[in-house]
Short mmCIF file of C-alpha atoms in Angstrom, two decimals:
data_model
loop_
_atom_site.label_atom_id
_atom_site.label_comp_id
_atom_site.label_asym_id
_atom_site.label_seq_id
_atom_site.Cartn_x
_atom_site.Cartn_y
_atom_site.Cartn_z
CA UNK C 786 65.87 147.85 30.80
CA UNK C 787 69.66 149.32 30.80
CA UNK C 788 71.11 145.99 33.19
CA UNK C 789 69.19 143.45 30.64
CA UNK C 790 71.53 145.22 27.67
CA UNK C 791 74.72 144.86 29.77
CA UNK C 792 73.55 141.28 31.10
CA UNK C 793 72.78 139.24 27.75
CA UNK C 794 76.00 138.92 26.19
CA UNK C 795 77.26 137.19 29.63
CA UNK C 796 77.55 133.28 28.79
CA UNK C 797 79.63 130.42 30.30
CA UNK C 798 83.13 132.09 29.16
CA UNK C 799 82.18 135.38 30.45
CA UNK C 800 81.34 134.16 33.62
CA UNK C 801 85.11 131.98 33.92
CA UNK C 802 86.80 135.48 32.81
CA UNK C 803 85.31 138.20 34.81
CA UNK C 804 85.56 135.88 38.16
CA UNK C 805 89.58 135.60 37.18
CA UNK C 806 89.29 139.13 36.89
CA UNK C 807 87.47 139.71 40.60
CA UNK C 808 89.79 136.99 42.27
CA UNK C 809 92.63 139.46 40.97
CA UNK C 810 91.34 142.53 41.89
CA UNK C 811 91.36 141.12 45.44
CA UNK C 812 94.64 138.75 45.75
CA UNK C 813 96.75 141.13 43.94
CA UNK C 814 96.22 144.15 47.00
CA UNK C 815 96.10 141.82 49.65
CA UNK C 816 99.79 139.71 48.11
CA UNK C 817 100.91 143.77 47.96
CA UNK C 818 99.84 145.56 50.94
CA UNK C 819 98.74 142.71 53.17
CA UNK C 820 101.66 140.46 53.31
CA UNK C 821 105.60 140.75 54.35
CA UNK C 822 108.14 141.84 52.04
CA UNK C 823 110.77 139.08 52.63
CA UNK C 824 107.00 136.04 52.62
CA UNK C 825 107.17 134.27 49.26
CA UNK C 826 103.21 135.71 48.56
CA UNK C 827 104.49 139.07 48.35
CA UNK C 828 104.18 141.08 44.80
CA UNK C 829 106.23 143.69 44.67
CA UNK C 830 105.28 147.70 42.98
CA UNK C 831 107.32 146.71 40.43
CA UNK C 832 104.97 143.24 39.53
CA UNK C 833 102.02 144.74 40.33
CA UNK C 834 102.63 147.37 37.83
CA UNK C 835 104.10 144.83 34.91
CA UNK C 836 100.58 143.20 35.60
CA UNK C 837 98.48 146.23 35.02
CA UNK C 838 100.33 147.05 32.10
CA UNK C 839 99.51 143.33 31.09
CA UNK C 840 95.57 144.04 31.91
CA UNK C 841 95.97 147.29 29.54
CA UNK C 842 97.09 145.33 26.59
CA UNK C 843 94.50 143.08 27.08
CA UNK C 844 91.84 146.04 26.92
CA UNK C 845 93.27 147.37 24.15
CA UNK C 846 92.89 143.21 22.34
CA UNK C 847 89.49 143.25 23.38
CA UNK C 848 89.17 146.64 21.66
CA UNK C 849 91.11 145.77 18.41
CA UNK C 850 88.64 142.06 18.46
CA UNK C 851 85.23 144.02 18.64
CA UNK C 852 85.96 145.28 15.03
CA UNK C 853 88.50 142.67 13.90
CA UNK C 854 86.47 139.52 14.79
CA UNK C 855 82.87 140.95 14.00
CA UNK C 856 83.03 143.35 12.00
CA UNK C 857 86.05 142.35 9.79
CA UNK C 858 88.19 145.50 9.84
CA UNK C 859 91.47 144.48 10.38
CA UNK C 860 92.79 147.73 11.93
CA UNK C 861 96.86 147.71 11.73
CA UNK C 862 95.99 151.49 13.37
CA UNK C 863 94.94 151.31 16.74
CA UNK C 864 97.86 151.82 18.88
CA UNK C 865 97.07 155.53 17.19
CA UNK C 866 94.27 155.72 19.69
CA UNK C 867 95.69 153.78 22.78
CA UNK C 868 98.07 156.46 22.86
CA UNK C 869 96.09 159.61 21.87
CA UNK C 870 93.91 158.24 25.10
CA UNK C 871 97.27 158.22 26.96
CA UNK C 872 98.41 161.25 26.00
CA UNK C 873 95.61 162.87 27.26
CA UNK C 874 96.27 161.08 31.14
CA UNK C 875 99.97 162.39 30.46
CA UNK C 876 98.89 165.91 30.31
CA UNK C 877 96.81 165.65 33.35
CA UNK C 878 99.69 163.69 34.83
CA UNK C 879 102.40 166.70 33.76
CA UNK C 880 99.92 169.61 35.02
CA UNK C 881 100.06 167.91 38.56
CA UNK C 882 103.81 167.99 38.91
CA UNK C 883 103.40 172.12 39.41
CA UNK C 884 106.30 173.48 40.99
CA UNK C 885 108.25 170.60 41.85
CA UNK C 886 109.68 170.21 38.27
CA UNK C 887 113.42 170.33 37.58
CA UNK C 888 112.93 174.03 36.73
CA UNK C 889 110.36 174.83 39.19
CA UNK C 890 107.71 176.77 37.30
CA UNK C 891 104.32 176.13 38.18
CA UNK C 892 102.93 176.71 35.13
CA UNK C 893 104.94 175.18 32.18
CA UNK C 894 105.79 171.55 32.20
CA UNK C 895 109.78 171.68 32.39
CA UNK C 896 110.44 170.91 28.58
CA UNK C 897 108.61 173.79 28.01
CA UNK C 898 110.90 176.05 30.19
CA UNK C 899 113.67 174.27 28.54
CA UNK C 900 112.26 175.18 24.53
CA UNK C 901 111.81 178.50 25.74
CA UNK C 902 107.75 178.59 25.61
CA UNK C 903 106.46 181.53 27.26
CA UNK C 904 102.91 180.58 27.65
CA UNK C 905 100.66 177.31 27.64
CA UNK C 906 99.50 176.15 24.69
CA UNK C 907 95.63 176.65 24.69
CA UNK C 908 95.45 172.57 24.22
CA UNK C 909 96.41 172.10 27.54
CA UNK C 910 93.81 174.06 29.11
CA UNK C 911 91.80 172.44 31.33
CA UNK C 912 94.15 169.35 31.50
CA UNK C 913 94.69 170.54 35.61
CA UNK C 914 91.08 168.66 36.25
CA UNK C 915 91.09 165.19 36.13
CA UNK C 916 87.66 165.37 34.94
CA UNK C 917 88.21 167.10 32.21
CA UNK C 918 91.48 164.64 31.39
CA UNK C 919 89.32 161.28 31.91
CA UNK C 920 86.32 162.71 29.32
CA UNK C 921 89.47 163.57 26.57
CA UNK C 922 90.96 160.34 27.23
CA UNK C 923 87.59 158.87 25.42
CA UNK C 924 86.50 162.13 23.46
CA UNK C 925 90.08 162.63 21.40
CA UNK C 926 90.55 158.77 20.61
CA UNK C 927 86.34 159.20 19.20
CA UNK C 928 86.81 161.97 17.51
CA UNK C 929 89.56 161.07 15.02
CA UNK C 930 88.24 157.21 15.01
CA UNK C 931 84.66 158.44 13.74
CA UNK C 932 85.94 161.56 11.47
CA UNK C 933 88.50 158.80 10.04
CA UNK C 934 85.78 156.06 9.26
CA UNK C 935 83.14 158.85 8.22
CA UNK C 936 85.28 159.12 5.23
CA UNK C 937 87.05 156.34 4.87
CA UNK C 938 83.59 153.58 5.22
CA UNK C 939 81.66 155.71 3.20
CA UNK C 940 84.26 155.43 0.31
CA UNK C 941 84.07 152.20 0.79
CA UNK C 942 87.52 151.23 1.72
CA UNK C 943 87.56 147.57 2.46
CA UNK C 944 89.91 144.81 3.30
CA UNK C 945 93.73 145.31 2.80
CA UNK C 946 93.20 148.47 1.73
CA UNK C 947 91.66 149.98 4.84
CA UNK C 948 94.24 147.82 7.10
CA UNK C 949 96.82 149.94 4.70
CA UNK C 950 95.77 153.29 5.80
CA UNK C 951 94.80 152.52 9.49
CA UNK C 952 98.47 152.33 9.25
CA UNK C 953 99.57 154.69 7.72
CA UNK C 954 97.40 157.30 10.23
CA UNK C 955 99.25 155.94 13.23
CA UNK C 956 102.56 156.01 11.56
CA UNK C 957 101.72 160.18 10.50
CA UNK C 958 100.49 160.51 13.96
CA UNK C 959 103.94 158.71 15.27
CA UNK C 960 105.84 161.87 13.08
CA UNK C 961 103.95 164.41 14.04
CA UNK C 962 104.20 163.72 17.98
CA UNK C 963 107.57 163.64 17.14
CA UNK C 964 107.89 166.82 16.33
CA UNK C 965 109.27 169.09 19.89
CA UNK C 966 106.68 172.51 18.01
CA UNK C 967 104.12 169.74 18.93
CA UNK C 968 104.18 171.24 22.73
CA UNK C 969 103.83 167.91 23.71
CA UNK C 970 107.46 166.58 24.23
CA UNK C 971 108.44 165.54 21.13
CA UNK C 972 111.04 162.31 21.19
CA UNK C 973 111.19 162.47 25.01
CA UNK C 974 107.29 162.48 25.67
CA UNK C 975 105.45 162.79 28.84
CA UNK C 976 107.19 161.70 32.31
CA UNK C 977 108.39 162.37 35.70
CA UNK C 978 104.95 162.11 37.10
CA UNK C 979 104.72 162.93 40.61
CA UNK C 980 101.00 162.39 41.80
CA UNK C 981 97.35 160.81 40.81
CA UNK C 982 94.82 162.72 42.47
CA UNK C 983 96.65 163.86 44.91
CA UNK C 984 98.26 160.31 46.12
CA UNK C 985 101.88 159.90 45.10
CA UNK C 986 102.24 157.69 41.71
CA UNK C 987 104.91 155.78 43.31
CA UNK C 988 103.58 154.65 46.25
CA UNK C 989 102.50 151.09 46.71
CA UNK C 990 98.78 151.59 47.49
CA UNK C 991 98.72 154.30 44.19
CA UNK C 992 99.92 151.01 42.28
CA UNK C 993 97.93 148.75 43.48
CA UNK C 994 95.03 151.28 43.12
CA UNK C 995 95.56 151.87 39.80
CA UNK C 996 95.83 148.00 38.84
CA UNK C 997 92.06 147.74 40.79
CA UNK C 998 91.25 150.22 38.43
CA UNK C 999 92.37 148.66 35.57
CA UNK C 1000 90.76 145.63 36.29
CA UNK C 1001 87.00 147.13 36.79
CA UNK C 1002 87.89 148.71 33.33
CA UNK C 1003 88.64 145.51 31.53
CA UNK C 1004 85.67 144.10 33.44
CA UNK C 1005 83.47 146.86 32.05
CA UNK C 1006 84.99 146.97 28.87
CA UNK C 1007 84.31 142.83 28.13
CA UNK C 1008 80.62 143.03 29.31
CA UNK C 1009 80.29 146.14 27.30
CA UNK C 1010 81.34 144.37 24.06
CA UNK C 1011 79.75 141.13 25.13
CA UNK C 1012 76.39 142.91 25.18
CA UNK C 1013 77.38 145.03 21.95
CA UNK C 1014 77.92 141.84 20.14
CA UNK C 1015 74.91 139.56 21.41
CA UNK C 1016 72.71 142.48 20.91
CA UNK C 1017 70.73 142.86 17.65
CA UNK C 1018 73.53 145.26 16.77
CA UNK C 1019 75.77 142.38 16.92
CA UNK C 1020 74.04 140.91 14.53
CA UNK C 1021 73.95 143.31 11.79
CA UNK C 1022 77.48 143.74 12.35
CA UNK C 1023 78.70 140.00 11.79
CA UNK C 1024 76.52 139.69 8.70
CA UNK C 1025 78.32 143.20 7.47
CA UNK C 1026 81.45 140.89 8.03
CA UNK C 1027 80.89 138.05 6.52
CA UNK C 1028 78.88 139.37 3.40
CA UNK C 1029 78.66 143.09 3.40
CA UNK C 1030 76.79 143.43 -0.04
CA UNK C 1031 73.92 141.52 0.99
CA UNK C 1032 73.03 143.23 3.92
CA UNK C 1033 73.56 146.78 2.00
CA UNK C 1034 71.02 145.00 -0.37
CA UNK C 1035 68.39 144.25 2.33
CA UNK C 1036 68.26 148.06 2.86
CA UNK C 1037 70.85 148.45 6.00
CA UNK C 1038 73.84 151.24 5.82
CA UNK C 1039 76.42 148.98 6.83
CA UNK C 1040 78.77 152.14 6.77
CA UNK C 1041 76.75 153.44 9.74
CA UNK C 1042 76.83 150.04 11.71
CA UNK C 1043 81.16 149.81 10.96
CA UNK C 1044 80.99 153.69 12.33
CA UNK C 1045 79.79 153.23 15.56
CA UNK C 1046 81.75 149.83 16.63
CA UNK C 1047 85.02 151.62 14.57
CA UNK C 1048 84.32 154.54 16.98
CA UNK C 1049 83.24 152.37 20.05
CA UNK C 1050 86.63 150.23 20.05
CA UNK C 1051 88.71 153.42 19.42
CA UNK C 1052 87.27 154.68 22.77
CA UNK C 1053 88.32 151.35 24.66
CA UNK C 1054 91.41 151.57 23.30
CA UNK C 1055 92.24 155.20 24.80
CA UNK C 1056 90.83 154.29 28.49
CA UNK C 1057 93.34 151.25 28.13
CA UNK C 1058 95.84 154.02 26.83
CA UNK C 1059 94.64 156.11 30.36
CA UNK C 1060 95.20 153.66 32.46
CA UNK C 1061 98.89 151.76 31.31
CA UNK C 1062 100.26 155.92 31.26
CA UNK C 1063 100.54 156.01 34.78
CA UNK C 1064 101.65 152.46 35.55
CA UNK C 1065 104.78 152.71 33.51
CA UNK C 1066 105.40 156.31 33.92
CA UNK C 1067 106.05 157.56 30.74
CA UNK C 1068 103.94 158.25 27.08
CA UNK C 1069 106.51 158.87 24.20
CA UNK C 1070 105.39 159.24 19.99
CA UNK C 1071 107.26 155.69 19.74
CA UNK C 1072 103.90 153.99 21.40
CA UNK C 1073 102.06 155.50 17.92
CA UNK C 1074 104.45 153.03 15.78
CA UNK C 1075 102.69 150.44 13.45
CA UNK C 1076 105.15 147.54 15.18
CA UNK C 1077 102.63 148.48 18.53
CA UNK C 1078 99.45 147.96 15.90
CA UNK C 1079 100.77 144.67 14.76
CA UNK C 1080 101.83 143.54 18.44
CA UNK C 1081 97.98 143.56 19.13
CA UNK C 1082 96.91 142.18 15.97
CA UNK C 1083 99.14 138.94 17.24
CA UNK C 1084 97.61 139.14 20.92
CA UNK C 1085 94.25 138.75 18.94
CA UNK C 1086 95.22 135.92 16.62
CA UNK C 1087 97.26 134.20 19.19
CA UNK C 1088 94.29 134.49 22.20
CA UNK C 1089 91.26 133.20 19.24
CA UNK C 1090 90.09 136.59 17.22
CA UNK C 1091 85.97 136.73 17.65
CA UNK C 1092 85.55 135.78 20.76
CA UNK C 1093 86.01 138.69 23.21
CA UNK C 1094 88.14 136.07 25.76
CA UNK C 1095 90.77 135.19 23.60
CA UNK C 1096 92.27 138.37 23.17
CA UNK C 1097 92.64 139.11 26.54
CA UNK C 1098 94.31 135.85 27.36
CA UNK C 1099 96.39 135.91 24.21
CA UNK C 1100 97.58 139.50 25.13
CA UNK C 1101 98.17 138.48 28.81
CA UNK C 1102 100.30 135.52 27.78
CA UNK C 1103 102.92 137.33 24.99
CA UNK C 1104 103.57 139.86 27.08
CA UNK C 1105 103.90 137.32 30.31
CA UNK C 1106 105.95 135.83 27.38
CA UNK C 1107 107.88 138.88 25.93
CA UNK C 1108 109.04 139.99 29.43
CA UNK C 1109 110.12 135.82 30.39
CA UNK C 1110 112.22 135.53 27.35
CA UNK C 1111 114.08 138.97 27.95
CA UNK C 1112 114.87 138.07 30.63
CA UNK C 1113 115.91 134.58 29.90
CA UNK C 1114 117.54 135.05 26.49
CA UNK C 1115 118.07 138.53 26.27
CA UNK C 1116 120.17 137.92 22.93
CA UNK C 1117 118.01 135.30 21.60
CA UNK C 1118 114.21 136.45 22.89
CA UNK C 1119 112.91 137.98 19.55
CA UNK C 1120 113.50 134.75 17.76
CA UNK C 1121 112.03 132.76 20.47
CA UNK C 1122 108.81 135.12 20.55
CA UNK C 1123 109.24 134.91 16.63
CA UNK C 1124 109.29 131.52 16.59
CA UNK C 1125 106.06 131.49 19.36
CA UNK C 1126 104.40 133.65 16.70
CA UNK C 1127 105.02 131.38 13.65
CA UNK C 1128 103.71 127.72 15.56
CA UNK C 1129 100.58 129.18 16.88
CA UNK C 1130 100.08 130.21 13.28
CA UNK C 1131 101.04 127.17 11.82
CA UNK C 1132 98.86 125.10 14.16
CA UNK C 1133 96.44 127.28 15.96
CA UNK C 1134 94.75 129.27 12.86
CA UNK C 1135 92.45 129.87 15.16
CA UNK C 1136 93.97 130.76 18.38
CA UNK C 1137 94.00 129.58 21.63
CA UNK C 1138 90.47 129.29 22.53
CA UNK C 1139 89.39 128.06 19.12
CA UNK C 1140 91.59 125.03 20.02
CA UNK C 1141 89.83 124.46 23.29
CA UNK C 1142 86.51 124.43 21.41
CA UNK C 1143 88.23 121.92 18.94
CA UNK C 1144 89.41 119.58 21.28
CA UNK C 1145 85.76 119.78 23.33
CA UNK C 1146 84.07 118.91 20.39
CA UNK C 1147 85.87 115.88 19.61
CA UNK C 1148 84.81 114.71 23.20
CA UNK C 1149 82.68 111.25 22.79
CA UNK C 1150 79.47 112.22 22.96
CA UNK C 1151 79.60 115.98 22.27
CA UNK C 1152 78.01 117.78 19.37
CA UNK C 1153 79.61 117.69 16.14
CA UNK C 1154 77.76 121.46 14.73
CA UNK C 1155 80.19 124.01 15.08
CA UNK C 1156 79.33 127.93 14.37
CA UNK C 1157 80.92 129.65 10.94
CA UNK C 1158 84.83 130.50 11.28
CA UNK C 1159 85.03 134.26 11.22
CA UNK C 1160 85.07 136.29 8.35
CA UNK C 1161 88.42 134.26 6.54
CA UNK C 1162 87.95 136.77 3.19
CA UNK C 1163 91.34 138.59 2.99
CA UNK C 1164 91.24 140.03 6.51
#
């Protein structure tokens, strides 16, 4: 029955996306480890880590699309859940350093020794175990999302007001994590990681393993989100997006449905953050910045809101463009990227996948019946 639930949302688009991910899971390890460094097919460790980072962002965009595209909740604070998941993994990685730090203290991370801390704070206990950190990666963002959503949805805060509150939440967390007395590295964050699960974190094989883990997580997240959207629960969520008052009048407790989707989305974002940290080698409070959350919204808009596959595509394309423009136009890349966003907003209001659907419908002999567009009210 569980298998049937997870397979019910898979369609042609899902098949294409999962096939591409499967090809990546095979091709990237072969090109990184099975080819000579001077081969034109060889992928460097840096490139593998970069691809892994793109897929982490894709999972974050997917989680955001679940609540924005299908429930109508525009979150401008999803970076908070992403970063909390990253910090949970970062704390585990810091505990793995042991006595190999600059100060050689096996019990305290270097930044605590530097700040004259004498003992490990209570909230660091347990993070020397991977299983504990893996639970915290989803539990911490999930609990924050549950508490936030419980008050916000029961108070019937919606639209732009809810968006502003989510942005305030991530900004408040950023200010809090900048403080040295939080015991989480302050401005510098957590870095100088040595190993994960006993493997050298800088080794090519480890980077490939992290990439494959990211591919698996993205595929699992997509299957889960597709199943939720295609289920009866998903139909209610879409109805809440399109006409919440009517759904409430029919007897549904809409705040509970929104709370479920919101919390699930936060857990997915936390997993994305946890996979991001070992691949980039650092997590600091700047990841909480509202700009990071807004950037994720742009990924979803570019790819196609309410499509699940679109945000994955949007996150990869936008971040690839960001990397390319940074190297090709170091002084103008911000303008180039901004121009791209303006063009997409003006000429592709439904994103790249929306354009593909429009072109397909115009082909001779194609039916012209189109689904009702995603909620256009406010946000």
